[in-house]
Short mmCIF file of C-alpha atoms in Angstrom, two decimals:
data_model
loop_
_atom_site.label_atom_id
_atom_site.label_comp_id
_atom_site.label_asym_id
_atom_site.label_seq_id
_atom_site.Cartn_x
_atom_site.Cartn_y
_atom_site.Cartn_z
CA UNK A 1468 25.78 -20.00 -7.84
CA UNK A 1469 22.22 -19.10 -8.34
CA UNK A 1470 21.58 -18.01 -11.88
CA UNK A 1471 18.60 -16.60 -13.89
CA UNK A 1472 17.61 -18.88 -16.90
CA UNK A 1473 16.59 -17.24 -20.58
CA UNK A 1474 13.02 -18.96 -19.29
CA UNK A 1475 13.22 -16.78 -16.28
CA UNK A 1476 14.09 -13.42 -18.05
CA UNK A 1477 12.07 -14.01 -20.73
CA UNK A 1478 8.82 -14.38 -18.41
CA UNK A 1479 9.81 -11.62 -16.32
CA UNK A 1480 9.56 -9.57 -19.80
CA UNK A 1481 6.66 -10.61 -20.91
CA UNK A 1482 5.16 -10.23 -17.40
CA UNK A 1483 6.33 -6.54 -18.10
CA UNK A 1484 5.42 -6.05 -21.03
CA UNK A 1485 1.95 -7.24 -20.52
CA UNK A 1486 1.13 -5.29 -17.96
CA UNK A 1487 2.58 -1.41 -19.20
CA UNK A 1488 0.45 -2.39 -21.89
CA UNK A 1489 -2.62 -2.43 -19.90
CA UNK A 1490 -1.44 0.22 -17.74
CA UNK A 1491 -1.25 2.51 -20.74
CA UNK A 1492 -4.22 2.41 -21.93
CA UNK A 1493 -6.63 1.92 -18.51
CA UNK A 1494 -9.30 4.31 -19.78
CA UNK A 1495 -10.57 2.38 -22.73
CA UNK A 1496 -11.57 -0.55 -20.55
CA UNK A 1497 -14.11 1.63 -18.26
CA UNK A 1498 -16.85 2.62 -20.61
CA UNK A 1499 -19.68 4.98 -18.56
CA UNK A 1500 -23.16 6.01 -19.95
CA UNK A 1501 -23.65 9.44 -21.65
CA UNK A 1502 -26.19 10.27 -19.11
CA UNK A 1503 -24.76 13.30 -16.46
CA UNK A 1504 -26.77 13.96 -12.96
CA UNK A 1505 -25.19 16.81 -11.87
CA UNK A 1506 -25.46 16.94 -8.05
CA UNK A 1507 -26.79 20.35 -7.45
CA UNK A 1508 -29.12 19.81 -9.74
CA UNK A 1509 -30.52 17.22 -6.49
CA UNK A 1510 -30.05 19.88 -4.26
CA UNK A 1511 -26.45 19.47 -2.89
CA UNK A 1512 -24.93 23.02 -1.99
CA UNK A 1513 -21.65 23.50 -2.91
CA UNK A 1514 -21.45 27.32 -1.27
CA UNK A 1515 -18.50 27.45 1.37
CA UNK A 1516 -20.85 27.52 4.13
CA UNK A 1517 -19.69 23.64 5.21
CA UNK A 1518 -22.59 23.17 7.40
CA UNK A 1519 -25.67 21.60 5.89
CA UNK A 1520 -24.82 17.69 4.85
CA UNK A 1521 -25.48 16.92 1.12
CA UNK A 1522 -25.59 13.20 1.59
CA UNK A 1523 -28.89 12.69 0.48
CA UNK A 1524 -29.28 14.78 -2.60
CA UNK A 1525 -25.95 13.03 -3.51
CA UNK A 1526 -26.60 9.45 -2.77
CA UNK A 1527 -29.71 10.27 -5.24
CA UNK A 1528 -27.51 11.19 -8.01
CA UNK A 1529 -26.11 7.92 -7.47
CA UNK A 1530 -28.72 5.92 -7.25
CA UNK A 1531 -30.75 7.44 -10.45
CA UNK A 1532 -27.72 7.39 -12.49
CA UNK A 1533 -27.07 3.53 -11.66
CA UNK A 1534 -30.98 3.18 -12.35
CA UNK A 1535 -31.06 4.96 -15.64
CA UNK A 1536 -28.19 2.36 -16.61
CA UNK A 1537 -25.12 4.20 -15.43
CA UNK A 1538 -23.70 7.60 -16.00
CA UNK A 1539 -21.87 10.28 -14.64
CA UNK A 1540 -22.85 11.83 -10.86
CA UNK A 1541 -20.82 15.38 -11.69
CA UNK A 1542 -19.57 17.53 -9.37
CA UNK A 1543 -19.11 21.18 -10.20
CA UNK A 1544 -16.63 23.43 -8.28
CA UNK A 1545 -18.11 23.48 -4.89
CA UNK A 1546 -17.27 22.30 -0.60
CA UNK A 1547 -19.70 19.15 -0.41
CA UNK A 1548 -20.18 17.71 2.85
CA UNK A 1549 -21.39 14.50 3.03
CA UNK A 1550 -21.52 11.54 5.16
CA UNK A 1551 -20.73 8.02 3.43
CA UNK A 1552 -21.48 7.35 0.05
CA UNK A 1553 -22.05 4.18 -1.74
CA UNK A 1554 -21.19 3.54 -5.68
CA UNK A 1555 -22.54 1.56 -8.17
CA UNK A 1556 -21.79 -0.04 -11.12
CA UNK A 1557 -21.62 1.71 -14.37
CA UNK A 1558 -21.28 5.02 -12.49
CA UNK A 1559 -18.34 7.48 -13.08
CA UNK A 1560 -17.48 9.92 -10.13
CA UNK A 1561 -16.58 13.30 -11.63
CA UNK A 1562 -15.16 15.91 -9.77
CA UNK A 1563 -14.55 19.01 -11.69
CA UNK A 1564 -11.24 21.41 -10.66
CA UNK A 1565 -12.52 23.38 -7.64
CA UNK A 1566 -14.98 20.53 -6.29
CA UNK A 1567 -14.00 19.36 -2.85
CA UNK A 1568 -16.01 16.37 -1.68
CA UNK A 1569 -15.27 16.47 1.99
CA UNK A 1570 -15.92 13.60 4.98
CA UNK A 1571 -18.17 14.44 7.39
CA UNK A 1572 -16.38 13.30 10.95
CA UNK A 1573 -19.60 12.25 12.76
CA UNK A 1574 -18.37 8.70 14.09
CA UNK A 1575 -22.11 7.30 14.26
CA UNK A 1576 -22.73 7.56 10.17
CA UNK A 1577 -19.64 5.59 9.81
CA UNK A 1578 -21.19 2.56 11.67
CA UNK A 1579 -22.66 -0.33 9.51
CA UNK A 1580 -26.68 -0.83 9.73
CA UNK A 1581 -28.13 -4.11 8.56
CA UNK A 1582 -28.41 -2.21 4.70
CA UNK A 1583 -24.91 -1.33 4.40
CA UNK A 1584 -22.71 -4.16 6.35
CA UNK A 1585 -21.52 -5.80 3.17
CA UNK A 1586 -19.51 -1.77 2.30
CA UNK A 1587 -18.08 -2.58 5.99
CA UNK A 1588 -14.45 -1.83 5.66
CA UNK A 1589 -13.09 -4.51 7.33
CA UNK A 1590 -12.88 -3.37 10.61
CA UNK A 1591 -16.30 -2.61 12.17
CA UNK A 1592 -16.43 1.07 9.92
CA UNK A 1593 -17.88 2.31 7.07
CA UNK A 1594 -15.79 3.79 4.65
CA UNK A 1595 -16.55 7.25 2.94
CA UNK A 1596 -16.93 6.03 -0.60
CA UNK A 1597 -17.32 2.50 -1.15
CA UNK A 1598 -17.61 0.56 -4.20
CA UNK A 1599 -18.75 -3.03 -3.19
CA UNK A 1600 -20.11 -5.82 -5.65
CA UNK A 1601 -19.58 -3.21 -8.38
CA UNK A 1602 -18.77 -3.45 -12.44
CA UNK A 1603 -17.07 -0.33 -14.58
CA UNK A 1604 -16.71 2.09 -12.03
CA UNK A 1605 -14.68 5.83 -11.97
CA UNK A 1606 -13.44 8.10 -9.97
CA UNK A 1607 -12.07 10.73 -11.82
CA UNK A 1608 -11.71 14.55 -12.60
CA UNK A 1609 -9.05 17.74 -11.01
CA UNK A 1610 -11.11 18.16 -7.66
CA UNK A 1611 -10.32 16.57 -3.98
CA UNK A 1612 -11.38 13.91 -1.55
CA UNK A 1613 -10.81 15.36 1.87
CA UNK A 1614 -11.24 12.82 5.13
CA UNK A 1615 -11.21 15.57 7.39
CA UNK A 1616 -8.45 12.49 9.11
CA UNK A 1617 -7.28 15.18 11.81
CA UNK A 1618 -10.70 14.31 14.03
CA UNK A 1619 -10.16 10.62 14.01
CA UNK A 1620 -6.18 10.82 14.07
CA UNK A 1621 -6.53 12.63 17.61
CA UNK A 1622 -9.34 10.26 18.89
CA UNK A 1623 -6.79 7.69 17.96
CA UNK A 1624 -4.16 9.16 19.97
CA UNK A 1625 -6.46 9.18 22.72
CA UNK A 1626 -7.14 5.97 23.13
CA UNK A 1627 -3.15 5.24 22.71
CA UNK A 1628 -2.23 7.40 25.69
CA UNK A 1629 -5.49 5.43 27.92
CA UNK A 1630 -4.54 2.22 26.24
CA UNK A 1631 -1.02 2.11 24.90
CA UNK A 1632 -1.74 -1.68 23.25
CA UNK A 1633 -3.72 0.45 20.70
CA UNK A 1634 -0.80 2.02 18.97
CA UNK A 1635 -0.93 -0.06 16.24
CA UNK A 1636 -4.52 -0.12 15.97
CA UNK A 1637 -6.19 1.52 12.71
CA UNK A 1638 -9.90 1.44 14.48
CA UNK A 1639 -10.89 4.10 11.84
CA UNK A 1640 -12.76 4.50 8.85
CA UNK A 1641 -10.62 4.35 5.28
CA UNK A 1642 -11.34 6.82 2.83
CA UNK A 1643 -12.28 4.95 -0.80
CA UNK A 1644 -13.03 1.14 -0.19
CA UNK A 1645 -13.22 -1.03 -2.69
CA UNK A 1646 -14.69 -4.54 -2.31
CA UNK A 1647 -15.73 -7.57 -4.50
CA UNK A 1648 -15.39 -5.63 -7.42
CA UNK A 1649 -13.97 -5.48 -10.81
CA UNK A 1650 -12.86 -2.63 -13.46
CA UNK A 1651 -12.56 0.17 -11.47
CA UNK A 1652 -10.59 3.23 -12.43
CA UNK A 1653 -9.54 6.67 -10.20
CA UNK A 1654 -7.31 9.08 -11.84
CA UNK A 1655 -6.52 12.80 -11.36
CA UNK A 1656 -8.34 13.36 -8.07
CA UNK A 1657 -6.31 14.72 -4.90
CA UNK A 1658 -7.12 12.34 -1.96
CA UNK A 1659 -6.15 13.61 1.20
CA UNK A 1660 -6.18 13.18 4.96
CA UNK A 1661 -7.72 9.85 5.55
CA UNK A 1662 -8.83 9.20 9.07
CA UNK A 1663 -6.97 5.78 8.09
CA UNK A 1664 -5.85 4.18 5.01
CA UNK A 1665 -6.72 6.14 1.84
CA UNK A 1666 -7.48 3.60 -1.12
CA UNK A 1667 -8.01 -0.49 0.04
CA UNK A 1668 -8.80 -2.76 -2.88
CA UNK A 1669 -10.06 -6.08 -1.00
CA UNK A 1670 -11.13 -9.35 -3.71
CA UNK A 1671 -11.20 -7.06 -6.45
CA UNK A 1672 -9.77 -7.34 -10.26
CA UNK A 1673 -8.49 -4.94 -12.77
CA UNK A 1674 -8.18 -1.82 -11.09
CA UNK A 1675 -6.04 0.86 -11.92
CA UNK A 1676 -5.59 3.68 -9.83
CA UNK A 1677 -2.95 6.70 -12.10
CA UNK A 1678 -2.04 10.50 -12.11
CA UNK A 1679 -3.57 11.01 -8.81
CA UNK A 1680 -1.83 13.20 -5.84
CA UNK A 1681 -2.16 11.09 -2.15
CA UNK A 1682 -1.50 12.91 0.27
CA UNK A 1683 -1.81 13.01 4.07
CA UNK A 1684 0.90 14.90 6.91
CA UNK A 1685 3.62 13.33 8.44
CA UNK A 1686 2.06 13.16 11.85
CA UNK A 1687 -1.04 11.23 10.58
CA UNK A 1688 -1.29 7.78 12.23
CA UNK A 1689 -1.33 4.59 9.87
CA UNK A 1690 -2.58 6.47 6.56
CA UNK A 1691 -1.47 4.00 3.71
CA UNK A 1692 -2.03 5.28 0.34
CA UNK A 1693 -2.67 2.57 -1.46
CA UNK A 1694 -3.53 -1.25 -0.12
CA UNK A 1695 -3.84 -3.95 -2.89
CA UNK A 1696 -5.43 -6.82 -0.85
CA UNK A 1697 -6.19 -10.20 -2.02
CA UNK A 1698 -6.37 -8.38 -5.70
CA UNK A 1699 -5.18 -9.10 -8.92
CA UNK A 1700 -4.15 -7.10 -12.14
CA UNK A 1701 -3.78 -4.25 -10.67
CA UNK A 1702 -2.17 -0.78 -11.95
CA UNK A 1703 -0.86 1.72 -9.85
CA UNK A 1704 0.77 4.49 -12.26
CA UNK A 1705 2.20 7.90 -12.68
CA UNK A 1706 0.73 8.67 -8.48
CA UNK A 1707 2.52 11.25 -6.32
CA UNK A 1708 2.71 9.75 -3.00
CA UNK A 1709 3.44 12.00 0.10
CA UNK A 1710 2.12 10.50 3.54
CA UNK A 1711 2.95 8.75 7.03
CA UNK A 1712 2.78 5.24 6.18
CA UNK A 1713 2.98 2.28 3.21
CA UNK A 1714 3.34 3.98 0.12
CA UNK A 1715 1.94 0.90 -1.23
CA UNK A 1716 1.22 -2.38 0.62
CA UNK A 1717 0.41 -5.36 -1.34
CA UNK A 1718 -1.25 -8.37 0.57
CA UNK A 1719 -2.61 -11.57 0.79
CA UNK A 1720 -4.51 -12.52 3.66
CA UNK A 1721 -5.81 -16.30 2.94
CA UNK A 1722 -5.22 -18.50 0.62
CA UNK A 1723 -8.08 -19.56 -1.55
CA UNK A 1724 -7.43 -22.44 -3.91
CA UNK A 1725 -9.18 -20.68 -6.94
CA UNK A 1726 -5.79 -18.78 -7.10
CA UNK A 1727 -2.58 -21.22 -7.20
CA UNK A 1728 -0.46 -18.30 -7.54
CA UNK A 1729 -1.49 -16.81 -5.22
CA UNK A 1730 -4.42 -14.88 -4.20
CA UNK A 1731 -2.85 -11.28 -4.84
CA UNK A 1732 -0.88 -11.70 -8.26
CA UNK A 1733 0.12 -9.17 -11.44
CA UNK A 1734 0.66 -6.01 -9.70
CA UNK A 1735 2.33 -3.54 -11.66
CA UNK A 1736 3.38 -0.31 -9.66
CA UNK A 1737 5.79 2.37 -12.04
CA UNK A 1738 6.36 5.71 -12.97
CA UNK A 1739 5.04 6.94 -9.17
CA UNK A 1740 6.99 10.07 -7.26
CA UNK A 1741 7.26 8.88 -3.91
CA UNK A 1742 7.99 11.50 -0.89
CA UNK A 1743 7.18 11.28 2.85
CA UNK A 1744 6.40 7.10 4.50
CA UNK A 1745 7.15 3.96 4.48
CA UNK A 1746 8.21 2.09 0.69
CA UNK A 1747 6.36 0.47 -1.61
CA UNK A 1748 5.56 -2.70 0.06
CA UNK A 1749 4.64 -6.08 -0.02
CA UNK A 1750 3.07 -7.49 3.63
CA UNK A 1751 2.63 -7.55 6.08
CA UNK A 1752 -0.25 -10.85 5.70
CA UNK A 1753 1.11 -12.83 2.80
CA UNK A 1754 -0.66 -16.00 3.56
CA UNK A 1755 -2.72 -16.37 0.78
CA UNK A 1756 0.78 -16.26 -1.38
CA UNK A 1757 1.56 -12.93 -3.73
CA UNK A 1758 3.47 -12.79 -7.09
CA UNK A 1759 3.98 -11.60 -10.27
CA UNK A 1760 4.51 -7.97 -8.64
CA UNK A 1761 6.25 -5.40 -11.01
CA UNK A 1762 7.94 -2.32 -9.75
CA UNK A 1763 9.59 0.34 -12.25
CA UNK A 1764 10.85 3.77 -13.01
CA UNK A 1765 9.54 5.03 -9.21
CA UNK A 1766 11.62 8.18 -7.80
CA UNK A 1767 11.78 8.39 -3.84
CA UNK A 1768 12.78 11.60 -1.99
CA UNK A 1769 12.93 11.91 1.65
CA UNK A 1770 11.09 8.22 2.63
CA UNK A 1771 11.50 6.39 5.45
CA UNK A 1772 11.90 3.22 3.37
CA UNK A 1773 12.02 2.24 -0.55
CA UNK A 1774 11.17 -1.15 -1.06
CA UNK A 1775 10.01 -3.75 1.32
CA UNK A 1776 8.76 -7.38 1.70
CA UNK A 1777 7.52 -7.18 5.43
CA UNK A 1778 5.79 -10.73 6.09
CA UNK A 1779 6.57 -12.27 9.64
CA UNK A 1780 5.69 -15.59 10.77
CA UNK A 1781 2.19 -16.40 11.86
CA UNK A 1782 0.83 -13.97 8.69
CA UNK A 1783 2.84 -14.71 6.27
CA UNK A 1784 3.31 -17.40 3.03
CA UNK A 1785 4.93 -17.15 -0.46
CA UNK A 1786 6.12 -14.63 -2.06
CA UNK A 1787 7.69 -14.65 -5.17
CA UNK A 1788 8.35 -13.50 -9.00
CA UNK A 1789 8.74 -10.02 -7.43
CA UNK A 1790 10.83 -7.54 -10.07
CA UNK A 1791 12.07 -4.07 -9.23
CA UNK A 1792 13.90 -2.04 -11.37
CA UNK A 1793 15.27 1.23 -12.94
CA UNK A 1794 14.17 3.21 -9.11
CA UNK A 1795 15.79 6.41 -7.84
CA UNK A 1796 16.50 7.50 -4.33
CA UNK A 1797 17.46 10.20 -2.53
CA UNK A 1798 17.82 10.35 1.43
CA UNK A 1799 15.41 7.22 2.00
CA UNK A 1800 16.16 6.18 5.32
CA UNK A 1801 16.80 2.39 4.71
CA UNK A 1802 16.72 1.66 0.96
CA UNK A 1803 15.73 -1.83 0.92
CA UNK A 1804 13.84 -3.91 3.37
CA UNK A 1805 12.92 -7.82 3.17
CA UNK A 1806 12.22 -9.53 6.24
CA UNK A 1807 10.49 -12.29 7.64
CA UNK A 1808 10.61 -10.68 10.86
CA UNK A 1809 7.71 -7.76 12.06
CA UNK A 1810 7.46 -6.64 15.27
CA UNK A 1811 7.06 -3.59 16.53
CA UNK A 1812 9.92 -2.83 19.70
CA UNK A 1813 9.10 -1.79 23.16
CA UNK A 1814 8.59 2.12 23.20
CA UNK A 1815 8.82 1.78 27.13
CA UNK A 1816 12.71 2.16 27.84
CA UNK A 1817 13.28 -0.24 30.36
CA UNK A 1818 11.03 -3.06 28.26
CA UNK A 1819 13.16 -1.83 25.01
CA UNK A 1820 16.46 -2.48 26.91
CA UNK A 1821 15.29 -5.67 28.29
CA UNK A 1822 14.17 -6.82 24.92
CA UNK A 1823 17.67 -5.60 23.06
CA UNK A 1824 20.03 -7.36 25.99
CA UNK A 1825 20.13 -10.90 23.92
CA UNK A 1826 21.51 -9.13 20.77
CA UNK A 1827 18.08 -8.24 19.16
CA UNK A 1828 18.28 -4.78 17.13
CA UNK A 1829 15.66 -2.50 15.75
CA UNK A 1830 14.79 -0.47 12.83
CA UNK A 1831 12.58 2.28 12.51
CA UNK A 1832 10.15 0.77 15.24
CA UNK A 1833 10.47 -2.72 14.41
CA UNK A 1834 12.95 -5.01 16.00
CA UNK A 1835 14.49 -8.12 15.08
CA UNK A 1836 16.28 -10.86 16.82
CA UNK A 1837 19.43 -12.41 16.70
CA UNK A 1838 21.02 -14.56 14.29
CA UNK A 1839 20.87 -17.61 17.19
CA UNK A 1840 17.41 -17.53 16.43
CA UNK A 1841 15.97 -20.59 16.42
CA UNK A 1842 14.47 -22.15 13.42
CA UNK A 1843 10.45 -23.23 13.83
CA UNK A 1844 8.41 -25.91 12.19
CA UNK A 1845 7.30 -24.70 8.24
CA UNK A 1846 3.68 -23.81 7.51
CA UNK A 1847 2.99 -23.51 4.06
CA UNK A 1848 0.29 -20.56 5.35
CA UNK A 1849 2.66 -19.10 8.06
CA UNK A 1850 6.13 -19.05 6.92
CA UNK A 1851 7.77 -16.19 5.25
CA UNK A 1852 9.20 -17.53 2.23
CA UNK A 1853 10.71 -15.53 -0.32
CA UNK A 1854 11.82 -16.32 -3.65
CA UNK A 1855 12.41 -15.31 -7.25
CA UNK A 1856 12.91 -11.36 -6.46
CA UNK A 1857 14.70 -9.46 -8.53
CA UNK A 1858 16.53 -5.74 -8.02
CA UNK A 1859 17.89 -4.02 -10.91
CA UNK A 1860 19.20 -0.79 -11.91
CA UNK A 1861 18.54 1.12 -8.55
CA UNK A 1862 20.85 4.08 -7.60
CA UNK A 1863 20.39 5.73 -4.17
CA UNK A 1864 22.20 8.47 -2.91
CA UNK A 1865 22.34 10.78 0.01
CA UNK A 1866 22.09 10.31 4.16
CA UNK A 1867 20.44 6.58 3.94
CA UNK A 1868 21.21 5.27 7.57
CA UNK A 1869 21.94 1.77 6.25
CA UNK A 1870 21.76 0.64 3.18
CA UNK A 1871 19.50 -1.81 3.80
CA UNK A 1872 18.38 -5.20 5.67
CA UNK A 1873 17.78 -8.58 3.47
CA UNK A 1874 16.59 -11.03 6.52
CA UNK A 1875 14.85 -14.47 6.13
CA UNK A 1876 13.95 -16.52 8.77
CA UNK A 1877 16.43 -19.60 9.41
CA UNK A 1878 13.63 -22.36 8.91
CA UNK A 1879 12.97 -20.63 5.43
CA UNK A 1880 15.79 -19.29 3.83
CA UNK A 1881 15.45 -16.72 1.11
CA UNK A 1882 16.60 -18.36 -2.04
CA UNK A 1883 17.26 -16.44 -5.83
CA UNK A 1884 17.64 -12.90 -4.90
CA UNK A 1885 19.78 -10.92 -7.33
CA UNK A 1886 20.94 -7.36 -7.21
CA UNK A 1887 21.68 -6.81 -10.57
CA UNK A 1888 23.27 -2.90 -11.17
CA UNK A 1889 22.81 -1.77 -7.81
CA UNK A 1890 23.90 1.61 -6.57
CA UNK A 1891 23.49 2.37 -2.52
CA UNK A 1892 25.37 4.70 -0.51
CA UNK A 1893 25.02 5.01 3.27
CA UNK A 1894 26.05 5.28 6.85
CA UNK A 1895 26.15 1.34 7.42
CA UNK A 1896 26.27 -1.32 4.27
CA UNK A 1897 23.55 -4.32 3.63
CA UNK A 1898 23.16 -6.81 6.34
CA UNK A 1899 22.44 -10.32 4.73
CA UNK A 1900 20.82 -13.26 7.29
CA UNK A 1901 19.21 -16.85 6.37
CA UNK A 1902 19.24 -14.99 2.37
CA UNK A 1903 21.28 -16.39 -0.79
CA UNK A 1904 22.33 -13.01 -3.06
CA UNK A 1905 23.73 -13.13 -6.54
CA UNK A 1906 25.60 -9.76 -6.98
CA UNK A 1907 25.68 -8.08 -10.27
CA UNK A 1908 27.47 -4.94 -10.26
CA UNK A 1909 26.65 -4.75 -6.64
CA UNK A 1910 28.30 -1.54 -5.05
CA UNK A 1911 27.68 -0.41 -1.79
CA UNK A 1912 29.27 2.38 -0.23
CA UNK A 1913 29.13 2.35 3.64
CA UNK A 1914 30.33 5.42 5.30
CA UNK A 1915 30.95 3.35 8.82
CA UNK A 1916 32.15 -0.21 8.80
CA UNK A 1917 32.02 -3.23 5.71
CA UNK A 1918 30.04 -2.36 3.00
CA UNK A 1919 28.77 -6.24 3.35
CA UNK A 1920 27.22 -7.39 7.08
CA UNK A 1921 26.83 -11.47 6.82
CA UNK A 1922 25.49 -12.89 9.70
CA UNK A 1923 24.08 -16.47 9.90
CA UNK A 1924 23.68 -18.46 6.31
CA UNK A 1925 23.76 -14.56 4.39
CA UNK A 1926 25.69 -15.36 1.54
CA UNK A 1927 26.48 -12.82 -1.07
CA UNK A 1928 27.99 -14.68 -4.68
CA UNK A 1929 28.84 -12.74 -7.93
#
């Protein structure tokens, strides 16, 4: 039987502890300048006309703020229109209640020059805000980001219906990019309608991101809310979360040997409401190795998914010292999701039967394969391997379809995973493959068929 050692729980405390500490009190490590440069005092028009661009009187703002030594570019009630913008350290982002700083959907500003390639967001665009090689940096205040997403999320559905290999493509700017950078705070801004992913944290440290509202519509393509990548001691607090996809995707995309825990480590997600998408996740690249994640006291209403490790081989690499606990669900679709399998199905019927005629199944859009699947060679860098994840105190209720999928991959099986005080109703029960559980006060209540699904090495000891 696998148990949890006092070492074990007590580390997992003080991991906890640690961390809500520094959640708490997030403001008092970004310290801003006295100095305010108000934006329309540069010439930006915040009138509801929503024609002339203000992205030069407020990229000034910027700029003389950083030069004066930092300060805060404010934003009085007011429509600003604005192509991309680029922060800088010691420079606080206030938008007052009423200010809406809205993306301009001109696809040519959001192309890199030779001045601005190092903001690139990763994928050939430049975000709308970007904070790159940047120190003690806000975003904060009542008013709203708007991406204006709708322009790109329909040029993106063009090119799926001329090229329907693109469906998975986010060729699109993100909203906020943040890059190479350390002590960065946003909090109490709405940020809305990303023509992609709304907030990306890439090699950046000690960023907290609390009471904000993210939110984009259910029919918006790929709009993440929140992507912790190859980060560390990060805080993502009191958010509500209501769009199409991740809720939250933590990732690691190559290992760097600077970080032996991994290059994404102490992540500490609680106290979010979580609506509309697809779980708090971790993946899908975890090669660079994740841990020390901490999820607590979330609510989900109404999500496609709750919690998820999502790493499939090729991207993926260790994940472990992963804690969730005291989370509430209502109708989430599938409550709890680790896999080392990710791949999207066929959409094309006849390729979609094909593919499901050796016993392969699929969830949502991804599908998975039998449990004859064949084990492959182990790569440290390209094996999902999961370990050291804890889930206790959840209770989900309402019309889950299953309640949920715990799937390694046979040439890495998933070893220490306990359900401690675990509540899940649903149509089908939990489906255990090439995974080791330790059941604490395990109860699942499956409307159709066994409560427990074992297939090949899923094992499920109390």
């Amino acid at each position: 039987m696998h148990r949890i050692s006092p070492s074990m729980l007590l580390g997992a405390c003080a991991l906890i502890g640690s961390l809500a500490s520094t959640a708490v009190h997030a403001e008092a490590r970004i310290n801003i300048p006295a100095k305010v440069c108000d934006v329309t005092a540069y010439g930006a028009d915040g009138e509801r006309q929503q024609i002339q661009l203000n992205t030069a009187p407020i990229q000034q703002a910027i700029d003389d703020c950083a030069a004066a030594g930092g300060g805060t570019v404010l934003f009085p009630a007011g429509h600003y229109l604005t192509d991309p913008l680029f922060v800088k350290s010691n420079i606080r982002l206030q938008l007052d209640k009423g200010a809406i700083l809205i993306a301009s959907s001109t696809e040519s500003s959001y192309r890199p020059s030779a001045e601005n390639k190092s903001s690139e967001g990763g994928n050939g665009w430049l975000p709308f805000i970007s904070v790159t090689n940047a120190k003690n940096v806000a975003i904060s205040g009542e008013g709203t980001i708007d991406g204006q997403g709708a322009v790109w999320w329909e040029r993106w559905r063009q090119n799926v219906r001329d090229n329907p290999a693109k469906r998975r493509s986010t060729d699109r700017p993100r909203l906020i990019y943040i890059t190479n950078s350390q002590n960065v705070l946003i909090e109490g801004v709405t940020i809305t309608n990303s023509p992609s992913f709304h907030v990306v944290l890439r090699n950046s440290e000690d960023v907290d991101i609390t009471r904000t509202r993210i939110i984009s519509p259910a029919f918006a393509p790929h709009t993440d809310a929140i992507d912790p990548m190859d980060s560390r001691r990060v805080r993502i607090t009191h958010n509500f979360i209501d769009n199409n996809d991740d809720h939250v995707a933590i990732k690691a995309e190559k290992a760097d040997p600077r970080f032996p825990e991994g290059v994404t480590h102490d992540i500490y997600i609680a106290y979010n409401t979580i609506k509309g998408g697809r779980g708090i996740s971790i993946g899908s690249e975890s090669s660079g190795g994740i841990s020390k994640v901490v999820v607590e006291h979330n609510s989900f209403e109404g999500s496609m998914y709750g919690l998820r490790i999502k790493s499939p081989r090729g991207k993926a690499g260790k994940v472990t010292d992963v804690v969730y606990r005291d989370t509430k669900m209502v109708n989430v679709g599938v409550p709890i999701v680790f896999t080392g399998y990710y791949k999207g199905a066929p959409e094309e019927p006849e390729a979609l039967a094909k593919a499901l005629s050796d016993g392969s199944f699929v969830v949502g859009d991804q599908i998975y394969p039998p449990d004859t699947d064949p084990a492959l060679p182990f790569d440290e860098y390209k094996t999902p391997h999961f370990s050291n994840i804890t889930v206790s105190k959840l209770v989900s209720t309402g019309s889950s379809k299953a309640a949920g999928y715990i799937v390694g991959v046979p040439e890495a099986l998933m070893s220490n995973v306990v359900f401690d005080d675990v509540k899940i109703e649903a149509q089908k029960g939990l489906l255990v493959r090439n995974a080791t559980i330790t059941g604490k006060k395990l109860q699942i209540k499956a409307r159709q068929g066994e409560a427990l699904i074992l297939q090949k090495d899923g094992v499920v000891k109390k």
